[in-house]
Coordinates of C-alpha atoms in Angstrom, one line a residue:
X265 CA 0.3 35.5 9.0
X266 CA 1.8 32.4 8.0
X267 CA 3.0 32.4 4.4
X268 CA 1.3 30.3 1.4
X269 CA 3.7 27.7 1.1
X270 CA 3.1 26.5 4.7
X271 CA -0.6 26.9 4.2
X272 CA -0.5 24.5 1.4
X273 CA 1.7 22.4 3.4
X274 CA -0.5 22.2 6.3
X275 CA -3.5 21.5 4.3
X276 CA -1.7 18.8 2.4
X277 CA -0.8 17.2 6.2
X278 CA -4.4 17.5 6.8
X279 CA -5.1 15.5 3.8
X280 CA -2.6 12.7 4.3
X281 CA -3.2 12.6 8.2
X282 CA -6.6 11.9 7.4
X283 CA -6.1 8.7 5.2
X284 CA -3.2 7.9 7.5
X285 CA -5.7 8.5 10.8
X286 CA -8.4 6.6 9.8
X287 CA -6.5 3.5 7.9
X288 CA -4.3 2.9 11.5
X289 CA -7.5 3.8 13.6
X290 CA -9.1 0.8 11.2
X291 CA -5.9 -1.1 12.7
X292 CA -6.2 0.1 16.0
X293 CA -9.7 -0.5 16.6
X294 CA -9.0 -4.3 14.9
X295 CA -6.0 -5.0 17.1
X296 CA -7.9 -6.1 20.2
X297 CA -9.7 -8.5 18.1
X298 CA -6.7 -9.6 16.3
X299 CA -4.7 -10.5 19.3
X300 CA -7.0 -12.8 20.7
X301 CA -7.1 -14.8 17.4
X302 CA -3.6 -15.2 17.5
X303 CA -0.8 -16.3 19.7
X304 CA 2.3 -14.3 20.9
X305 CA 4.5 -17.1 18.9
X306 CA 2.8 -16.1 15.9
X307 CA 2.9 -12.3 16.3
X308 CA 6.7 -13.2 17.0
X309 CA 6.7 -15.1 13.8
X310 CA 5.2 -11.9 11.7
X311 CA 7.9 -9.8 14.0
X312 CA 10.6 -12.0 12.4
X313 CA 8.9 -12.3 8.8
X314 CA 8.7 -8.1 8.6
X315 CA 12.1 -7.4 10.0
X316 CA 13.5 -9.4 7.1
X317 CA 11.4 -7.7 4.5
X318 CA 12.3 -4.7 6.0
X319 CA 16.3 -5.5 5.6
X320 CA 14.7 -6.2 1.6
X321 CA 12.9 -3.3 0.8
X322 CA 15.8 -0.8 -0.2
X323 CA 16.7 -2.9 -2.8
X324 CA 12.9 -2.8 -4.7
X325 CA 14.2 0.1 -6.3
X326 CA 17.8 1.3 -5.1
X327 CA 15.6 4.4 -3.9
X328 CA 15.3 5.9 -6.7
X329 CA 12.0 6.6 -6.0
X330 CA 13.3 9.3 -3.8
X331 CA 13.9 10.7 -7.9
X332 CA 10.4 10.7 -9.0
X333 CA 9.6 14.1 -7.4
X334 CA 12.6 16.0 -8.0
X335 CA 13.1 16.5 -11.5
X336 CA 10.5 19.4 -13.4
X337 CA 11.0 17.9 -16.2
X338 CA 8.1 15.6 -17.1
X339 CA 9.7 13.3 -19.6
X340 CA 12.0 12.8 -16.8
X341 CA 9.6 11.7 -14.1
X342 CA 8.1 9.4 -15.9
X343 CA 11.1 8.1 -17.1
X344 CA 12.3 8.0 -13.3
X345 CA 9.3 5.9 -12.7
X346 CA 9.9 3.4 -14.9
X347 CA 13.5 3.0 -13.9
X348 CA 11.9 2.0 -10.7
X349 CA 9.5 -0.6 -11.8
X350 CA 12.6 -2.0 -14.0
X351 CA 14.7 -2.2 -10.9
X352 CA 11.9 -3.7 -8.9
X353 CA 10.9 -6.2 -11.8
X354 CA 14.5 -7.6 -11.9
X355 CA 15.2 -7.5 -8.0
X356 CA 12.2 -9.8 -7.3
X357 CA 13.0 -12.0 -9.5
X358 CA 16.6 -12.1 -8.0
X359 CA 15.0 -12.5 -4.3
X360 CA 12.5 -15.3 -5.6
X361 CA 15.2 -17.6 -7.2
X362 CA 17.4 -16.9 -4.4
X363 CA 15.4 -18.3 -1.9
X364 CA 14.0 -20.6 -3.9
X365 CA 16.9 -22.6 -4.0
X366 CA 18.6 -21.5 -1.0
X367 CA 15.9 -20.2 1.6
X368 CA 17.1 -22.5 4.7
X369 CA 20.8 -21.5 5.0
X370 CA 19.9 -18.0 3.9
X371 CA 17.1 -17.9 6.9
X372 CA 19.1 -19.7 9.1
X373 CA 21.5 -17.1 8.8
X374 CA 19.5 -14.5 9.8
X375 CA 18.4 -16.8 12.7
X376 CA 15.3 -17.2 11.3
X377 CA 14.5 -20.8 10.8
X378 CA 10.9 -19.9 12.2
X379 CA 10.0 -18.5 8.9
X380 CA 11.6 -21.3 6.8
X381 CA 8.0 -22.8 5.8
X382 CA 7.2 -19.2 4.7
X383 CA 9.7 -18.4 2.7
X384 CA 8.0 -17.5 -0.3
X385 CA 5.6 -15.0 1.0
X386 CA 9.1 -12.7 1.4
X387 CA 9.2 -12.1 -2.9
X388 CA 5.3 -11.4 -3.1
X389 CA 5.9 -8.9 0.1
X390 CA 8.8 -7.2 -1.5
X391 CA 7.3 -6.8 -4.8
X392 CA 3.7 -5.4 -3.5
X393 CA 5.6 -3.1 -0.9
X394 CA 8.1 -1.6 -4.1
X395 CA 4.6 -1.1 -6.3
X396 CA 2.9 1.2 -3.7
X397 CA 6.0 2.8 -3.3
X398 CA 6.4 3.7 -6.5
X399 CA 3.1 4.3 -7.2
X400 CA 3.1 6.8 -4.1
X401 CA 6.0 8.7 -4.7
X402 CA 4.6 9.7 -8.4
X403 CA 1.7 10.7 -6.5
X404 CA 4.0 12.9 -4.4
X405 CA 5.5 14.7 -7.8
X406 CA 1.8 16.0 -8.5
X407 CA 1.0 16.6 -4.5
X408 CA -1.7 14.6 -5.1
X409 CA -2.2 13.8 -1.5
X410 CA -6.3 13.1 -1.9
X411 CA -5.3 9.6 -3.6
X412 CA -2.6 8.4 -1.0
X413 CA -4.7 9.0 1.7
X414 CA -7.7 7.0 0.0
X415 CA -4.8 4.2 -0.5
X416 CA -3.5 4.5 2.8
X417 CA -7.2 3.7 3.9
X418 CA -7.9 0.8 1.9
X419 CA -4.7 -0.7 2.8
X420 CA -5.1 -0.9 6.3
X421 CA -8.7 -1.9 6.0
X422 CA -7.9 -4.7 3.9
X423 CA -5.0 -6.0 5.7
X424 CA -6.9 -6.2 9.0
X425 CA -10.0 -7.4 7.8
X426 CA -7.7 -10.5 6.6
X427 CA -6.2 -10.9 9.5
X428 CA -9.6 -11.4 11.2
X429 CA -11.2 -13.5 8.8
X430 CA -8.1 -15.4 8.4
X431 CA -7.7 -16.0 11.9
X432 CA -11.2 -16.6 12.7
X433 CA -10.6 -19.4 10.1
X434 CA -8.3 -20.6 12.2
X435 CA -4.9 -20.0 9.8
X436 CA -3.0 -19.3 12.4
X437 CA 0.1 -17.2 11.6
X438 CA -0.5 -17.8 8.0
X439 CA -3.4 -15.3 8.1
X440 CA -1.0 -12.9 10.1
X441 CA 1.4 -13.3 6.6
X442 CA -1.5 -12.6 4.1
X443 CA -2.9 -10.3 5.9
X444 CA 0.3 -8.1 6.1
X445 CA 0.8 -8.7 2.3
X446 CA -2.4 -7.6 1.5
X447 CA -1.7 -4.7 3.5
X448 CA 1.0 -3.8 1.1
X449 CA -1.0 -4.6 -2.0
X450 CA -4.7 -3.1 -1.2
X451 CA -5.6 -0.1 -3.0
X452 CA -2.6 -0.4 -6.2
X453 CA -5.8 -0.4 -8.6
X454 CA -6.4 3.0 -7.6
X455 CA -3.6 4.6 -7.9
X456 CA -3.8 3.1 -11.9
X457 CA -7.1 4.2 -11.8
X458 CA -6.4 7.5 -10.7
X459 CA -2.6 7.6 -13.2
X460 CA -3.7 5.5 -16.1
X461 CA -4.1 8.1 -18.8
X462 CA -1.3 10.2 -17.5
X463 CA 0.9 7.0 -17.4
X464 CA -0.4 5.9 -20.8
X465 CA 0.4 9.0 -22.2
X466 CA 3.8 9.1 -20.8
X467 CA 4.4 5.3 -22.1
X468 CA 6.1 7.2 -25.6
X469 CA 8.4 9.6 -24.1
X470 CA 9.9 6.4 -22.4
X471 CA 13.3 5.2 -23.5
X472 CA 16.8 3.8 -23.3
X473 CA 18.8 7.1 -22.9
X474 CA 16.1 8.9 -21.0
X475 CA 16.4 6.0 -18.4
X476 CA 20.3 6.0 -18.2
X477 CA 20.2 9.7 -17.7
X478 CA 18.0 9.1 -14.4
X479 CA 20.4 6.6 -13.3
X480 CA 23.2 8.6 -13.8
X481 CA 21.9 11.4 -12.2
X482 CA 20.5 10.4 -9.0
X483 CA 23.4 7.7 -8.6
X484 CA 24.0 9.2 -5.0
X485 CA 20.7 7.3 -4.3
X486 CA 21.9 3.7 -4.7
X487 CA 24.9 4.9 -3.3
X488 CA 24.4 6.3 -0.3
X489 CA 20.6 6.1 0.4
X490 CA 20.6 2.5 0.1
X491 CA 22.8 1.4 2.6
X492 CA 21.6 4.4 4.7
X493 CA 17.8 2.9 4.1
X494 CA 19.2 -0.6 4.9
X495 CA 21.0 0.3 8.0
X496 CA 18.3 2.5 9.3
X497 CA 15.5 -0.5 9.0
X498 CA 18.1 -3.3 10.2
X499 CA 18.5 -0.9 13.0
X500 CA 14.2 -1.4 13.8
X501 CA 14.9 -5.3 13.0
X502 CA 18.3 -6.4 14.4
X503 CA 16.3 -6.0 17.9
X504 CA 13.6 -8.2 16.9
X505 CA 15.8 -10.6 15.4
X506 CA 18.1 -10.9 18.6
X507 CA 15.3 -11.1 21.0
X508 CA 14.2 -14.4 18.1
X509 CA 17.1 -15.9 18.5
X510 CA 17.9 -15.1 22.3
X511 CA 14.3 -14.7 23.9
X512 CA 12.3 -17.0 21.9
X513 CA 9.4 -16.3 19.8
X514 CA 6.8 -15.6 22.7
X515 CA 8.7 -12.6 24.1
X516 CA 9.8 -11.6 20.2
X517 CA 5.8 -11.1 20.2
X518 CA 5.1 -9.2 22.7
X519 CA 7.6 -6.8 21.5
X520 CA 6.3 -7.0 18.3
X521 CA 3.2 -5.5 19.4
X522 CA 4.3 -3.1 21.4
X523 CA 6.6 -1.6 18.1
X524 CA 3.4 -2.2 15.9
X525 CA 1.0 -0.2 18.1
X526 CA 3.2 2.8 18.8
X527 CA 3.9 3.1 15.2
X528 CA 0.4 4.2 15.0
X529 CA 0.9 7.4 16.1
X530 CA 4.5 7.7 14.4
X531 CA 3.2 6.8 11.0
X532 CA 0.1 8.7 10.5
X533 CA 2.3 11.7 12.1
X534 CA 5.7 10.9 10.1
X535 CA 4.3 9.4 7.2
X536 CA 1.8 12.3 6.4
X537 CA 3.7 15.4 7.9
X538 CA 7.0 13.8 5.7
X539 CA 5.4 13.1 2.5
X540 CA 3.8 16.9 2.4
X541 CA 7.0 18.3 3.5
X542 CA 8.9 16.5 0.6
X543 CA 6.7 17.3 -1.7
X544 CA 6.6 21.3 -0.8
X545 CA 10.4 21.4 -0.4
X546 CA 11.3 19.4 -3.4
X547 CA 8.6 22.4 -5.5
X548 CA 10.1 24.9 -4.0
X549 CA 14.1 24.1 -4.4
X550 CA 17.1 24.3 -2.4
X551 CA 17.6 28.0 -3.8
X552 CA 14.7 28.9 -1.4
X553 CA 16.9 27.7 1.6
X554 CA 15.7 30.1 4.1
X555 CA 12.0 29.2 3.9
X556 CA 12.9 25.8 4.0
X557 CA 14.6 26.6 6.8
X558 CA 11.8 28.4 8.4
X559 CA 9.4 26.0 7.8
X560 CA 10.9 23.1 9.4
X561 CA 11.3 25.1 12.4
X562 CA 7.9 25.7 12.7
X563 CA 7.2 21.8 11.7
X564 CA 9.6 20.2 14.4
X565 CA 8.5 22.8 17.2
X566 CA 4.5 21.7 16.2
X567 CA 5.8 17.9 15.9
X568 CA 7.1 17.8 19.5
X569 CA 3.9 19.5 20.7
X570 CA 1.4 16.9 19.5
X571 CA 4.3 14.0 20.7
X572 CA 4.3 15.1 24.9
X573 CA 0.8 14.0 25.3
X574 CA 0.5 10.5 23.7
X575 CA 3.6 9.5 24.8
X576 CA 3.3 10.4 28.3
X577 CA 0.2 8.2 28.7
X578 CA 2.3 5.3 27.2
X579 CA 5.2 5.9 30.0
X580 CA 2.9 6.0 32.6
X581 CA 0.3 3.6 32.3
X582 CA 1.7 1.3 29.4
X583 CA 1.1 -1.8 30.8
X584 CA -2.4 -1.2 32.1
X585 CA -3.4 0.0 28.5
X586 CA -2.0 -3.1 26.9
X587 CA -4.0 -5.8 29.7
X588 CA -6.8 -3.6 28.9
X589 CA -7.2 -3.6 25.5
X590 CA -5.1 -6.6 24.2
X591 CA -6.0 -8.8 26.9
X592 CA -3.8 -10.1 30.1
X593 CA -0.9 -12.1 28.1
X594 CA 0.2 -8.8 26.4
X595 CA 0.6 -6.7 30.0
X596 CA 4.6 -7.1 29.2
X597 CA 4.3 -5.9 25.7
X598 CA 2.7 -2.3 27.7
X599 CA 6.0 -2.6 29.9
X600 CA 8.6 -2.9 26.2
X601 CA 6.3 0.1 25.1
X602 CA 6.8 2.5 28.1
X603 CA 10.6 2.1 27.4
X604 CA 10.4 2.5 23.8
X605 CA 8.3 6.1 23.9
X606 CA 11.8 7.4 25.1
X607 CA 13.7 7.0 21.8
X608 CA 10.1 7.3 20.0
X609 CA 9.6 11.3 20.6
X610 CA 12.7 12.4 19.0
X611 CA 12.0 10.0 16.2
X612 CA 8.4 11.3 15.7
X613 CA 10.5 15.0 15.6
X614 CA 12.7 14.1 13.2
X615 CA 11.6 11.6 10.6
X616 CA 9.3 13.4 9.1
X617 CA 11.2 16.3 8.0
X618 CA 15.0 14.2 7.5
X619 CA 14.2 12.8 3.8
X620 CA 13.2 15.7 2.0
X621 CA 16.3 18.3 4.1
X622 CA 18.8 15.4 3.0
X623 CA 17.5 14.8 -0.9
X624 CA 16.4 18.4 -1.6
X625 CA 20.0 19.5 -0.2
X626 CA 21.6 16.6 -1.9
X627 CA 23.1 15.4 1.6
X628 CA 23.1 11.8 1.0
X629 CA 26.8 10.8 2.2
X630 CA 25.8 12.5 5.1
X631 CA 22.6 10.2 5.6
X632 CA 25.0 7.3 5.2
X633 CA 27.4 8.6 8.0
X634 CA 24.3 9.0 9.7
X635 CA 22.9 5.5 9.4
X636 CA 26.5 3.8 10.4
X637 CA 26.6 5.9 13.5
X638 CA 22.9 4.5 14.3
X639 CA 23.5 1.1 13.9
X640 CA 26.7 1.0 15.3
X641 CA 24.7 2.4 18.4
X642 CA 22.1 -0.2 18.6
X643 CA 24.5 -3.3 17.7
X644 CA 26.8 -1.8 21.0
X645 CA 23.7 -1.4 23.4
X646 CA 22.2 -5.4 22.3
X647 CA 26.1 -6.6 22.7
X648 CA 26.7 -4.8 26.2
X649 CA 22.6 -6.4 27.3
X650 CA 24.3 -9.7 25.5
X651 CA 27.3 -9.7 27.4
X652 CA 26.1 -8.5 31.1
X653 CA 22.9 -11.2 30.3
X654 CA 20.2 -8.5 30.7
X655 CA 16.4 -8.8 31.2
X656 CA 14.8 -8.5 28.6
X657 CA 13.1 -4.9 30.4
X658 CA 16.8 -4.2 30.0
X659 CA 17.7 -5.0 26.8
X660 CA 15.0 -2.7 25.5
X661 CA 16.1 0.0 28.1
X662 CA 19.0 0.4 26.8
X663 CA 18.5 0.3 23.2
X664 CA 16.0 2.7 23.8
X665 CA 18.3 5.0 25.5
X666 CA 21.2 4.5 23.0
X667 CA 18.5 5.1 20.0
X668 CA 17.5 8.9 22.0
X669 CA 21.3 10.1 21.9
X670 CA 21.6 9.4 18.1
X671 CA 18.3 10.8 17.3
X672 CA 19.3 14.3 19.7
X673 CA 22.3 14.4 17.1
X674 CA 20.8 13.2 14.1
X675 CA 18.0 16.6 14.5
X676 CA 21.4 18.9 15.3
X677 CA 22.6 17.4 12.0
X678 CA 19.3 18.9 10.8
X679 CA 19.7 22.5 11.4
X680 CA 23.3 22.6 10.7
X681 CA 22.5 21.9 6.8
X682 CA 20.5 24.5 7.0
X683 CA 22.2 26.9 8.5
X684 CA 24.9 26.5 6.5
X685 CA 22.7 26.9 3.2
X686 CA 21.4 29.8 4.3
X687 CA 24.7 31.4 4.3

């Protein structure tokens, strides 16, 4: 008979997976309408455009976020929350001036001169995308997994509902842009709703000391799990920004899709399973080692389960599927997602359960480590297809390839933590 804190842990995935399941279903049923609005160029454009917020969002709040749950303290959590929204306040204001004055060398750097007359949609993205965040992870200290899920659904229905009005419009790859922002920003007035008198309340046990103790003592999470955050998203955009500058923005949009659509799987699955498991972990304490332990057995063995069947049906008839639904321009974005399902199962295994074994255990120079091992990885497989002039089939093949080993070790990482706190 399973034991209650996995019962309430798999009724709190249930909850999630079902705002999760039907917000990307809303985005999965909307992508075949959406991709015969637009162009590949302007799916490659949005590629581009959310691989550079992705290399931005660390810094909305240092992840200290990953704080909000932790503490039992409730002076503390609030406190920890507006930390965030200081950080986050100050940060986009940094990004907005920044590229304000400077956005063409800056995007030009990244390779990005596509985005150039865009540039100001990057500060709204950031700040929207550091709200919900926040917002979510206070959710998470009270396991209140109803209200994310009702989030999660709004948010996706919004975004794509844009996207189709926008493009139907004909906005071209400005409605792509919205769309995505409003993506981030649909369903923040609930969460107030929902927190308002809690957060009112809180409001007078706010202040200056109480803040500088929550950046003193989560300073590990600036430390380490920003760069580790920033090196595991540049390791998702560095492909898409090399295949920009070396491929164009045609193929950067077929491969776009293909890493947009088989996230829908990963994130209802990662996002939902991981934010539960965080939140039941963090509760229960890193004294309770061995039922932590136990539990993410049983979590990784059921994650690799529901992973063999979707997957497969990607690897074998990718392409077909793609032609099919998307229409006959994207067949080659079904042939980048066949290779990527290889790397994509172990992910699915381990992401859900990696942030809350490394914070609960307070492993976060081991995240780093981590991280540096991962990009170093993909920067060495996009050199060697760079220097051998791969296809772009290649390219992909091997990245994907390179991305499976570190994820085999990253998930070995895993269990030895455990096993070691167990002792």
């Amino acid at each position: 008979m399973k034991s209650n804190p996995e019962n309430t842990l798999f009724k709190n995935i249930l909850k999630l997976i079902s705002g999760e399941g039907i917000g990307r279903a809303i985005g999965f049923l909307a992508a075949p309408f959406i991709t015969r609005l637009y162009t590949t160029s302007d799916f490659g454009i949005l590629a581009v455009f959310a691989s550079l917020c992705a290399l931005c969002y660390p810094f909305c709040t240092l992840r200290y976020t990953l704080a909000i749950p932790l503490h039992s303290n409730e002076k503390i959590g609030i406190n920890a929350l507006a930390a965030c929204l200081l950080i986050l306040a100050g940060n986009t204001i940094i990004i907005g001036v920044s590229l304000g004055f400077f956005h063409s060398p800056i995007l030009s750097f990244f390779a990005s001169e596509d985005i150039d007359a865009f540039w100001y949609f990057i500060p709204l993205a950031f700040f929207f995308h550091g709200t919900s965040e926040v917002l979510s992870y206070y959710a998470t200290r009270y396991r209140d997994f109803s209200t994310i899920a009702k989030v999660t659904v709004t948010q996706n229905a919004t975004g794509a509902l844009t996207k189709i009005v926008l493009g139907l419009l004909r906005f071209n790859v400005i409605g792509l842009l919205i769309g995505n922002i409003v993506a981030e920003s649909g369903g923040l007035t609930l969460y107030i709703r929902t927190y308002w008198q809690r957060l009112k309340t809180g409001a007078s046990t706010v202040s200056f000391r109480r803040i500088c103790f929550v950046f003193k003592r989560y300073i590990n999470f600036p430390l380490y799990r920003v760069p580790s955050q920033l090196l595991l998203n540049a390791s998702g955009s560095i492909p898409i920004l090399y295949f920009a500058w070396h491929l164009g923005t045609g193929t950067t949009g077929q491969i776009g899709l293909a890493i947009t659509m088989l996230t829908v799987p990963v994130a209802i699955v990662c996002t939902s399973v991981g934010k539960a498991f965080y939140g039941e972990i963090a509760s229960m304490g890193r004294e309770c080692s061995r039922r932590i332990s136990a539990l993410t057995a049983s979590i990784m063995i059921r994650l690799l389960a529901v992973s063999i069947i979707p997957f497969t049906l990607i690897i074998c008839f990718g392409p077909w599927i793609f032609r099919t639904f998307f229409g006959p321009e994207w067949t080659q974005s079904g042939t980048f997602a066949r290779y990527l399902c290889l790397y994509l199962i172990f992910r699915f295994v381990y992401s859900p359960i990696s942030d809350g074994i490394f914070n609960v255990f307070e492993q976060q120079k081991l995240v780093f480590r981590l991280e540096v091992s991962r990009i170093t990885i993909v920067a060495l497989s996009l050199f060697i297809a760079y220097i051998h002039n791969f296809s772009a089939n290649g390219t992909i093949l091997i990245y994907s390839l390179a991305l499976t080993a570190q994820y085999i070790i990253s998930i070995i990482v895993i269990f030895y933590i455990l096993r070691r706190a167990s002792r």
